[in-house]
mmCIF file of C-alpha atoms in Angstrom:
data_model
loop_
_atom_site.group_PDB
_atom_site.id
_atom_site.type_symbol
_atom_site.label_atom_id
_atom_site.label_comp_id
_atom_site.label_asym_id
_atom_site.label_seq_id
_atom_site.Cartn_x
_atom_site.Cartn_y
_atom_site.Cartn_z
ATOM 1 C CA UNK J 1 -2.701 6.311 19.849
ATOM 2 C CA UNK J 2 0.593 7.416 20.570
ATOM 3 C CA UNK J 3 1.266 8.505 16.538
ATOM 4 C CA UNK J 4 -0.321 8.614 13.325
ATOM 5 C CA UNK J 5 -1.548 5.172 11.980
ATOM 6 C CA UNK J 6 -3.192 4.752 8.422
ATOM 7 C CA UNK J 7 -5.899 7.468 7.914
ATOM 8 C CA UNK J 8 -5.821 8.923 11.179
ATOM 9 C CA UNK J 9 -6.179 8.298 14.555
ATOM 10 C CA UNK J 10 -7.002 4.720 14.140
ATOM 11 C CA UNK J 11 -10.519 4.597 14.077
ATOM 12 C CA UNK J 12 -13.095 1.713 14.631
ATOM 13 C CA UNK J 13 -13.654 -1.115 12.021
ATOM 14 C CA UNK J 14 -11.222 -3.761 11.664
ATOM 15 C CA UNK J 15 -12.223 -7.407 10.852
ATOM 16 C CA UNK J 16 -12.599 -9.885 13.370
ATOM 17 C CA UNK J 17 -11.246 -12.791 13.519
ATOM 18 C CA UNK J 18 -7.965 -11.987 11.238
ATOM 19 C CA UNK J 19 -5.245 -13.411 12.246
ATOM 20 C CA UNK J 20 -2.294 -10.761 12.745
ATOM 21 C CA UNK J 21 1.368 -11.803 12.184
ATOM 22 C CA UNK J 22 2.737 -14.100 15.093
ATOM 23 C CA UNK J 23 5.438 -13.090 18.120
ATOM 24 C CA UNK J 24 8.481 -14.236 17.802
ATOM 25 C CA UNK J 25 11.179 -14.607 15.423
ATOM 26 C CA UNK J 26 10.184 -13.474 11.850
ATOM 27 C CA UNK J 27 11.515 -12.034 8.814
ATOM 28 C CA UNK J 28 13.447 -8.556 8.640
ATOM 29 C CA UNK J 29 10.459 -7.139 7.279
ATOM 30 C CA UNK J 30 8.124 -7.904 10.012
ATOM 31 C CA UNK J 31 9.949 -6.858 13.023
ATOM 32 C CA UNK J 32 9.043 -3.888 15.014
ATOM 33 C CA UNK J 33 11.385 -0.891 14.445
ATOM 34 C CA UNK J 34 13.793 0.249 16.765
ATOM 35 C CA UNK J 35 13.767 4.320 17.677
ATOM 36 C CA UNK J 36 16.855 5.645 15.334
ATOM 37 C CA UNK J 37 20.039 4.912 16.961
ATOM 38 C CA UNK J 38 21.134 8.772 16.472
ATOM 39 C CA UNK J 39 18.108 9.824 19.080
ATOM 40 C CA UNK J 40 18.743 7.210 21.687
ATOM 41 C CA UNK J 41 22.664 7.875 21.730
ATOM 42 C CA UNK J 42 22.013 11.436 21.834
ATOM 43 C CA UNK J 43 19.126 10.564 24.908
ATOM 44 C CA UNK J 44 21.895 8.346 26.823
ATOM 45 C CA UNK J 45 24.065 11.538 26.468
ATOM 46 C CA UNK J 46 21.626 14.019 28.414
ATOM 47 C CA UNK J 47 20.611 11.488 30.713
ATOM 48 C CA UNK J 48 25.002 10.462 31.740
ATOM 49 C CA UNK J 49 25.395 14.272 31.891
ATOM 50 C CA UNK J 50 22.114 14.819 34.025
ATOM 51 C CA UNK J 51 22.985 12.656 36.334
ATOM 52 C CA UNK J 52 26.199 13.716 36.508
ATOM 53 C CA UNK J 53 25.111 17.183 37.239
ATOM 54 C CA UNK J 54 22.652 15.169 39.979
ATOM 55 C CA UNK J 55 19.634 16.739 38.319
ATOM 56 C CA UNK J 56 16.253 14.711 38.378
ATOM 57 C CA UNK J 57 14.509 14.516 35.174
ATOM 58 C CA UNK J 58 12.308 17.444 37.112
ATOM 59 C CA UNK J 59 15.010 19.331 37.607
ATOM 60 C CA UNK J 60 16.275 19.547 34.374
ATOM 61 C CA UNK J 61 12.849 19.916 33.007
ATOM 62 C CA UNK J 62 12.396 23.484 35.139
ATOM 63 C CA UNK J 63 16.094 24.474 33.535
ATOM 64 C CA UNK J 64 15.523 24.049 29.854
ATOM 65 C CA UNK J 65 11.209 24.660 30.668
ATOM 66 C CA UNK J 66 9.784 21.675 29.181
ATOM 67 C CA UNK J 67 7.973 19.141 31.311
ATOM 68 C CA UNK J 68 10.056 15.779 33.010
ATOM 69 C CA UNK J 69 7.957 14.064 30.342
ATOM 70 C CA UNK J 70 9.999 15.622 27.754
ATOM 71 C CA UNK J 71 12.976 15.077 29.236
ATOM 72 C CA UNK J 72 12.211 11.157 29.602
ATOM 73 C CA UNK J 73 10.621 11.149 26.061
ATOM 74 C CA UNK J 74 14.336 12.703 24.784
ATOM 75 C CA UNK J 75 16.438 10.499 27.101
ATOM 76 C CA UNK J 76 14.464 7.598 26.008
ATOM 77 C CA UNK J 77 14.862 8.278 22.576
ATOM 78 C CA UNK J 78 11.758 8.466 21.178
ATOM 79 C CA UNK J 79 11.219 11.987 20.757
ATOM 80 C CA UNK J 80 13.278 14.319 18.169
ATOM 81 C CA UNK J 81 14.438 17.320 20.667
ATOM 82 C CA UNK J 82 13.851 21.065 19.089
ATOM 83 C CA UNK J 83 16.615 22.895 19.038
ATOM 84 C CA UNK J 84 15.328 25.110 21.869
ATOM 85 C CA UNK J 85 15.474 21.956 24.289
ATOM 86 C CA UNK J 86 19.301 21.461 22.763
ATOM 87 C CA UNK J 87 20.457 24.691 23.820
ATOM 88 C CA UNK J 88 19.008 24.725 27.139
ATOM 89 C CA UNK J 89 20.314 21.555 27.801
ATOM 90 C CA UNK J 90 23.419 22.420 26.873
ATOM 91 C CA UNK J 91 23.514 25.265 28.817
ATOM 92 C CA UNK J 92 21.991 23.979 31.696
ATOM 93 C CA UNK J 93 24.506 20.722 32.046
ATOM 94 C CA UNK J 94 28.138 22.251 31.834
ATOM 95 C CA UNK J 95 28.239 23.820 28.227
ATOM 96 C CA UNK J 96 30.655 20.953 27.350
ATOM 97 C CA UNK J 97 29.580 21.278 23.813
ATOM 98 C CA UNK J 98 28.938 17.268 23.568
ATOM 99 C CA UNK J 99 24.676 17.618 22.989
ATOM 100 C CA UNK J 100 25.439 20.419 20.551
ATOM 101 C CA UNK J 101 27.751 18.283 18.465
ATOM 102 C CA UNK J 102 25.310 15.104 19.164
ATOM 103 C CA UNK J 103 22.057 16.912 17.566
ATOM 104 C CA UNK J 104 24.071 17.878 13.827
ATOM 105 C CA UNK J 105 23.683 13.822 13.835
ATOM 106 C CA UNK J 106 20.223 13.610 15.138
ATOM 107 C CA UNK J 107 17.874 11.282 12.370
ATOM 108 C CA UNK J 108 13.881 10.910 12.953
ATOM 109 C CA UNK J 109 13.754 7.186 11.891
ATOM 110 C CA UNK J 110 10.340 6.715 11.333
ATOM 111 C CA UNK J 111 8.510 9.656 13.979
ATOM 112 C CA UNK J 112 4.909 10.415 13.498
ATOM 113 C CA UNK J 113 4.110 6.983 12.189
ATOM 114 C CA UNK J 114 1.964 4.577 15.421
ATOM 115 C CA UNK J 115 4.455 1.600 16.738
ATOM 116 C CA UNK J 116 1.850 -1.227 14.568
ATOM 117 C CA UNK J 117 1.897 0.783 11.076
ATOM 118 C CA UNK J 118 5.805 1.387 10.818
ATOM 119 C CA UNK J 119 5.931 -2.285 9.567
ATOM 120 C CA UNK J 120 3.066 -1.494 6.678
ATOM 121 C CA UNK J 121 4.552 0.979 6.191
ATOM 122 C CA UNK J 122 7.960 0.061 5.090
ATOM 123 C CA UNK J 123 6.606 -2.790 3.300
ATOM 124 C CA UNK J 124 3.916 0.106 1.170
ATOM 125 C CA UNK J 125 7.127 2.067 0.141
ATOM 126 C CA UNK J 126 8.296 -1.507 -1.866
ATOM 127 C CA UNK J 127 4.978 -2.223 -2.827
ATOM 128 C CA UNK J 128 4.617 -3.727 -6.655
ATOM 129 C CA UNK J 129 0.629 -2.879 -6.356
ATOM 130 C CA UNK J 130 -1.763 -1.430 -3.578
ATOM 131 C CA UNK J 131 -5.290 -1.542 -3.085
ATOM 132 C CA UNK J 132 -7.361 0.557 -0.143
ATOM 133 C CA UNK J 133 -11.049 0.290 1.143
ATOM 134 C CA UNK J 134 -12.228 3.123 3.687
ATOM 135 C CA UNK J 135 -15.322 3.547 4.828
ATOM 136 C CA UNK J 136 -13.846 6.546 8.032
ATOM 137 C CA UNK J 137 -11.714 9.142 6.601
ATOM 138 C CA UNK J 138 -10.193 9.799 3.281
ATOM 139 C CA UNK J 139 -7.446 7.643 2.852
ATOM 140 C CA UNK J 140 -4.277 8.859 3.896
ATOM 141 C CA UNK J 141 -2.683 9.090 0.816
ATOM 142 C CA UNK J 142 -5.157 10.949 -0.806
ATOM 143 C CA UNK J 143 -5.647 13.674 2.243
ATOM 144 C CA UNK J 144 -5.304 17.343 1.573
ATOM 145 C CA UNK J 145 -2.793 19.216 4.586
ATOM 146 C CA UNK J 146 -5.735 20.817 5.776
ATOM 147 C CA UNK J 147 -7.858 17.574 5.609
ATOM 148 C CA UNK J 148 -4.928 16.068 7.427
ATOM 149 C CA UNK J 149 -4.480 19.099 10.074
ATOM 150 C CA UNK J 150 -8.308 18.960 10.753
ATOM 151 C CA UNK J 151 -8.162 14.624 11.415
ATOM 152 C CA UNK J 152 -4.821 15.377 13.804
ATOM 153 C CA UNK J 153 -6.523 18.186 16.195
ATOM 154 C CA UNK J 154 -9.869 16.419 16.740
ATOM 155 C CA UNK J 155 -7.473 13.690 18.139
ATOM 156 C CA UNK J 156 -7.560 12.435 21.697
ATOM 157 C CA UNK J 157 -5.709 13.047 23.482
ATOM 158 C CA UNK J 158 -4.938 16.224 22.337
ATOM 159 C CA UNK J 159 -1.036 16.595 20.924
ATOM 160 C CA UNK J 160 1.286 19.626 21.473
ATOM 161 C CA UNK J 161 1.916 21.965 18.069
ATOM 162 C CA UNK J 162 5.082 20.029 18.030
ATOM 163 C CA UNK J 163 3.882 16.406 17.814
ATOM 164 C CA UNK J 164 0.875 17.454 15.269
ATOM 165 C CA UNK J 165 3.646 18.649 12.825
ATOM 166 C CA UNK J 166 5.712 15.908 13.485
ATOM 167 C CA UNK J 167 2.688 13.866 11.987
ATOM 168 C CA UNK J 168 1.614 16.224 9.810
ATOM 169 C CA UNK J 169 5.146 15.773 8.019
ATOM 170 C CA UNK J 170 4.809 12.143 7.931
ATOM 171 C CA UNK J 171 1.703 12.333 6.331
ATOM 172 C CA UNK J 172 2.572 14.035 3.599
ATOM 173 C CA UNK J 173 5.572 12.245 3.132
ATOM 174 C CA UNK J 174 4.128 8.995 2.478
ATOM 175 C CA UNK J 175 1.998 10.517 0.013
ATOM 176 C CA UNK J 176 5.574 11.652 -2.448
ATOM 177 C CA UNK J 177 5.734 7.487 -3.142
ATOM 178 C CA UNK J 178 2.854 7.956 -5.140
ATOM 179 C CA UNK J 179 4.677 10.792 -7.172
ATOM 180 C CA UNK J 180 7.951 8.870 -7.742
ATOM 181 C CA UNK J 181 6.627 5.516 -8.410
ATOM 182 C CA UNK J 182 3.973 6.052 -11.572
ATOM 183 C CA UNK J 183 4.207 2.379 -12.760
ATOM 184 C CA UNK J 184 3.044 1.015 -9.598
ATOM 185 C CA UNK J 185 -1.155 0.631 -9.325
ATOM 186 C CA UNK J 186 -3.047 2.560 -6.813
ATOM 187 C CA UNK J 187 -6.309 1.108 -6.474
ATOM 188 C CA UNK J 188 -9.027 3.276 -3.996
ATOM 189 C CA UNK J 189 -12.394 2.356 -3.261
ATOM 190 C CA UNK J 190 -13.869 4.792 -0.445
ATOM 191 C CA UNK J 191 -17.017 5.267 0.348
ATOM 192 C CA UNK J 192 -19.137 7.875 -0.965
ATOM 193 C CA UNK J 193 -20.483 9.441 2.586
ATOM 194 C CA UNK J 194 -16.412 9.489 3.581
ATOM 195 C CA UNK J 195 -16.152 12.987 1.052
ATOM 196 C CA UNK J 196 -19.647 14.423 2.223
ATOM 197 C CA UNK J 197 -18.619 14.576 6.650
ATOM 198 C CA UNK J 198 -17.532 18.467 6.612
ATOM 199 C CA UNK J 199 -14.307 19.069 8.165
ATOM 200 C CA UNK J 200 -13.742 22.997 7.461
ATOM 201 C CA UNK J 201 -15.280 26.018 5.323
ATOM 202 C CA UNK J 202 -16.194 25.361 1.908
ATOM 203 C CA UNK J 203 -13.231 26.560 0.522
ATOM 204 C CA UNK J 204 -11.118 23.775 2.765
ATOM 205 C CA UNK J 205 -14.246 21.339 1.327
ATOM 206 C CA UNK J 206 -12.983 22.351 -2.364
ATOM 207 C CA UNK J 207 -9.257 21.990 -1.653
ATOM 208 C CA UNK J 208 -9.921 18.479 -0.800
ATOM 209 C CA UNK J 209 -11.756 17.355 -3.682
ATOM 210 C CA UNK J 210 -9.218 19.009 -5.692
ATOM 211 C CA UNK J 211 -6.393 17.483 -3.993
ATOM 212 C CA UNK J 212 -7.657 13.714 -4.408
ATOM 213 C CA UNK J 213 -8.995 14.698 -8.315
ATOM 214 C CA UNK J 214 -5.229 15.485 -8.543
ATOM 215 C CA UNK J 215 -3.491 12.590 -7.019
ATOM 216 C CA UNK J 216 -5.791 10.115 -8.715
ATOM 217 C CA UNK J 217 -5.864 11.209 -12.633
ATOM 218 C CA UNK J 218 -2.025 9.302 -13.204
ATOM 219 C CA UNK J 219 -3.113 6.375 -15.359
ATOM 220 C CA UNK J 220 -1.851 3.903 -12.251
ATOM 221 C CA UNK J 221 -3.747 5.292 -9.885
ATOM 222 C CA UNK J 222 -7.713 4.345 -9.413
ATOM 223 C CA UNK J 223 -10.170 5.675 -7.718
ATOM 224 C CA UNK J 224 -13.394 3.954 -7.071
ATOM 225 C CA UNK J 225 -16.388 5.787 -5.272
ATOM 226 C CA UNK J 226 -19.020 3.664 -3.094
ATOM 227 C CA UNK J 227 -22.499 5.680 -3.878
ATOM 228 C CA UNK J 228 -24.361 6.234 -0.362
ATOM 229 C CA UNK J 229 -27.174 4.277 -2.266
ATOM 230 C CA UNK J 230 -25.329 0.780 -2.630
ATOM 231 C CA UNK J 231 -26.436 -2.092 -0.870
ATOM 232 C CA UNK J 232 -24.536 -3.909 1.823
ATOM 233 C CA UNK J 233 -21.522 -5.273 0.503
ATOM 234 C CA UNK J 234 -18.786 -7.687 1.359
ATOM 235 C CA UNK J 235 -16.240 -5.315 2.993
ATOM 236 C CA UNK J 236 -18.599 -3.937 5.851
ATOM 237 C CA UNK J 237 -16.048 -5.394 8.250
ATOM 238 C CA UNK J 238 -14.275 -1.834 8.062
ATOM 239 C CA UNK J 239 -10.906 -0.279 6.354
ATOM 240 C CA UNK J 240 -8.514 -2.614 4.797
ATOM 241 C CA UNK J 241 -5.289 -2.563 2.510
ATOM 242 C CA UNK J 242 -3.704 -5.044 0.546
ATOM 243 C CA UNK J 243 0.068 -5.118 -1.121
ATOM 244 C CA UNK J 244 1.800 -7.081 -3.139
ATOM 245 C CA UNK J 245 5.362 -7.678 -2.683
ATOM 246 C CA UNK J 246 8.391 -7.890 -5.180
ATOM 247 C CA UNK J 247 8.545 -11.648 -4.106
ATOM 248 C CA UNK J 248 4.450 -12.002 -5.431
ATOM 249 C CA UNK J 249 3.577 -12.740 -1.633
ATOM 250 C CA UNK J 250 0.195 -10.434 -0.947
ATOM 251 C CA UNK J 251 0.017 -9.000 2.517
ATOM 252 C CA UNK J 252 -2.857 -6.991 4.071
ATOM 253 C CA UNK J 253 -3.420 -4.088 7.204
ATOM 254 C CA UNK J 254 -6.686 -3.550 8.704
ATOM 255 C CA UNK J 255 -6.759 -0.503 11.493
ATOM 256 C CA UNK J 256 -8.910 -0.052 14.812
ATOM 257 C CA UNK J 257 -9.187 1.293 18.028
ATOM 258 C CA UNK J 258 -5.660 1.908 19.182
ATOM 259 C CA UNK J 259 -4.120 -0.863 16.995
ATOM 260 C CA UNK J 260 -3.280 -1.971 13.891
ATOM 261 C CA UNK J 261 -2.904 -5.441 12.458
ATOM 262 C CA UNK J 262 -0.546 -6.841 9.821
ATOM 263 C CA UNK J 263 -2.002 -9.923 7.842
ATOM 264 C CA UNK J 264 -0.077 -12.100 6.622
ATOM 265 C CA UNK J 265 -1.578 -15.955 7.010
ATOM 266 C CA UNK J 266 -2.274 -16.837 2.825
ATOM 267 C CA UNK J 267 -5.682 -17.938 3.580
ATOM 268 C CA UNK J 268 -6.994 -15.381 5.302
ATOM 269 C CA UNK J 269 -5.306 -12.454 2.985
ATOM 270 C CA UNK J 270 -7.026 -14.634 0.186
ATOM 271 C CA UNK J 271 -10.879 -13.543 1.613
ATOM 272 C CA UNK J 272 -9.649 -10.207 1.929
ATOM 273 C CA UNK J 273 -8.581 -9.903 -1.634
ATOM 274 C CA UNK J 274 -12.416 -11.752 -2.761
ATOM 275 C CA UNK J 275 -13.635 -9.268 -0.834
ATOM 276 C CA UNK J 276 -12.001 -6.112 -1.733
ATOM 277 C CA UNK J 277 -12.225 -7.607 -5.712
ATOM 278 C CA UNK J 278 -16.228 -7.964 -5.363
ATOM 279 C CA UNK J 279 -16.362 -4.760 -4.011
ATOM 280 C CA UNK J 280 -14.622 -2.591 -6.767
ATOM 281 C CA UNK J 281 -17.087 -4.549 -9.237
ATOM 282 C CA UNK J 282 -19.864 -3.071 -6.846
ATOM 283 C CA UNK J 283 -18.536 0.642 -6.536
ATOM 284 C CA UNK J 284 -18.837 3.162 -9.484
ATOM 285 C CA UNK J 285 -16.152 3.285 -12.256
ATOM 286 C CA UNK J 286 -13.575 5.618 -12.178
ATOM 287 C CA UNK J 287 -15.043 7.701 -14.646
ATOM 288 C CA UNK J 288 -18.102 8.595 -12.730
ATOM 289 C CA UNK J 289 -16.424 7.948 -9.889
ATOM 290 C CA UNK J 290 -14.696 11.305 -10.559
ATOM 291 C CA UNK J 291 -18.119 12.907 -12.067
ATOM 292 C CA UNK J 292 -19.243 12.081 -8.662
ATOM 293 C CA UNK J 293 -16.436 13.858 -7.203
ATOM 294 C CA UNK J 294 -17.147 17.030 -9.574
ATOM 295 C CA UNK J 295 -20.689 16.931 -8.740
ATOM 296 C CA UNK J 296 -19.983 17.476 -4.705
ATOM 297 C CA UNK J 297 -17.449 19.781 -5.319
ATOM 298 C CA UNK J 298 -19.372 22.132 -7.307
ATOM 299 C CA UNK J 299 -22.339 21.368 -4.422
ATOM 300 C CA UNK J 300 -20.286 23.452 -1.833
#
């Protein structure tokens, strides 16, 4: 995928047969997001003086040495252009002064999150509640930056340095909601073999452990460990999230190959919740969940 989804890089597992939200006109807070209105002004900018100068986007690429992609990306506005790429430009298009005073107004809107999550997550920020299965990766918010890192640069295809801290920065950044809102519950179930796939050297292993031990001892946030010996269980369809608004309406995600799918039809959020509630009766309880997560930890 183009940008960073849920966990990562939108793996396989979402349940069939959900219906997604419907095309059309909806509510505010199920429309796509627009790129920021600061990035495509500034892109309309380059592009008028570009073609002023009667430079292709080739051309201009060669001048300020990144690729024509770049330059469409930036024109476009969908990408946040380095200040590197600023100068250049300027330089290479008159030195008028207009893109330097563009970029001190420059926003990222909502960069490094995929096109079908930036709805989720808007909605996750104004949460009341949350609950998370995953059965792939560690769930985002509980990822440590290395744990994160390791998930972006095993991605295909591959991203530049720049795009990888783009996401990188967006990961994190959801994860300060769970810091500044300790009255809302965080409910995690994840399975048990999701903590056991290596990603790094033992001492990136610990940091991990460490980091979701950490984010998960707040009294409104629960974590719920799936032992590798459980039986089959109701949520086998793959990851899934649930919210509840601040109107009481309950909404839910599920994440696969290159897309991601916002729930929102009351019956069908209503299995997902059975499902996710029979599940945490099945998992461990938090307490050995985290003697569990002690137990690996001092394994390494």
């Amino acid at each position: 995928m183009d940008v960073v989804g849920v966990e990562g890089e939108a793996a396989a597992g979402s349940a069939g047969g959900v219906r997604a939200v419907p095309a059309g006109p909806v509510g505010e807070w199920e429309r796509e997001p627009h790129p920021s209105d600061s990035l495509r002004t500034f892109g309309a900018v380059v592009q008028a003086l570009r073609e002023h100068a009667g430079l292709s986007r080739a051309d201009l690429g060669a001048r300020v040495q990144y690729s024509k992609h770049t330059v469409e990306s930036v024109e476009l506005g969908r990408r946040m252009p380095d200040k590197a790429f600023v100068e250049r430009a300027e330089e290479a298009l008159g030195n008028t002064g207009a893109l330097r005073k563009a970029a001190r107004h420059l926003t990222r809107g909502e960069a490094g999150l995929a096109a079908w999550f930036r709805r989720w997550a808007r909605l996750e920020r104004e949460a009341v509640s949350l609950c998370t299965y995953e059965c792939r990766l560690v769930p985002g918010l509980l990822q440590s930056e290395a744990y994160a890192r390791a998930v972006f640069e095993g991605t295909i295809p591959l991203r530049t340095d720049e795009e990888l801290e783009v996401q990188l920065a967006a990961r994190m950044e959801r994860q300060v909601m769970m810091r500044e809102r300790p009255t809302v519950p965080f409910s995690f179930i994840v399975e048990e073999h999701v903590f056991r796939r290596q990603f790094g050297d033992a001492e990136a292993m610990r940091g991990l452990v460490d980091h979701v031990l950490e984010l998960t001892a707040p009294r409104n946030v629960t974590l719920q460990v799936v032992p590798v010996e459980a039986r089959l269980h109701a949520c086998l369809d793959g990851p899934l999230q649930i919210l509840e608004t601040l109107e009481g309406r309950r909404l839910a995600y599920s994440e696969g190959q290159k897309n991601g799918r916002l729930i929102s039809d009351a019956k069908e959020v209503t299995v997902l919740c059975q499902r996710y509630d029979t599940l945490r009766s099945q998992a461990l309880n938090p307490t050995d969940s985290r003697v569990l997560l002690e137990r690996l930890r001092g394994e390494l």
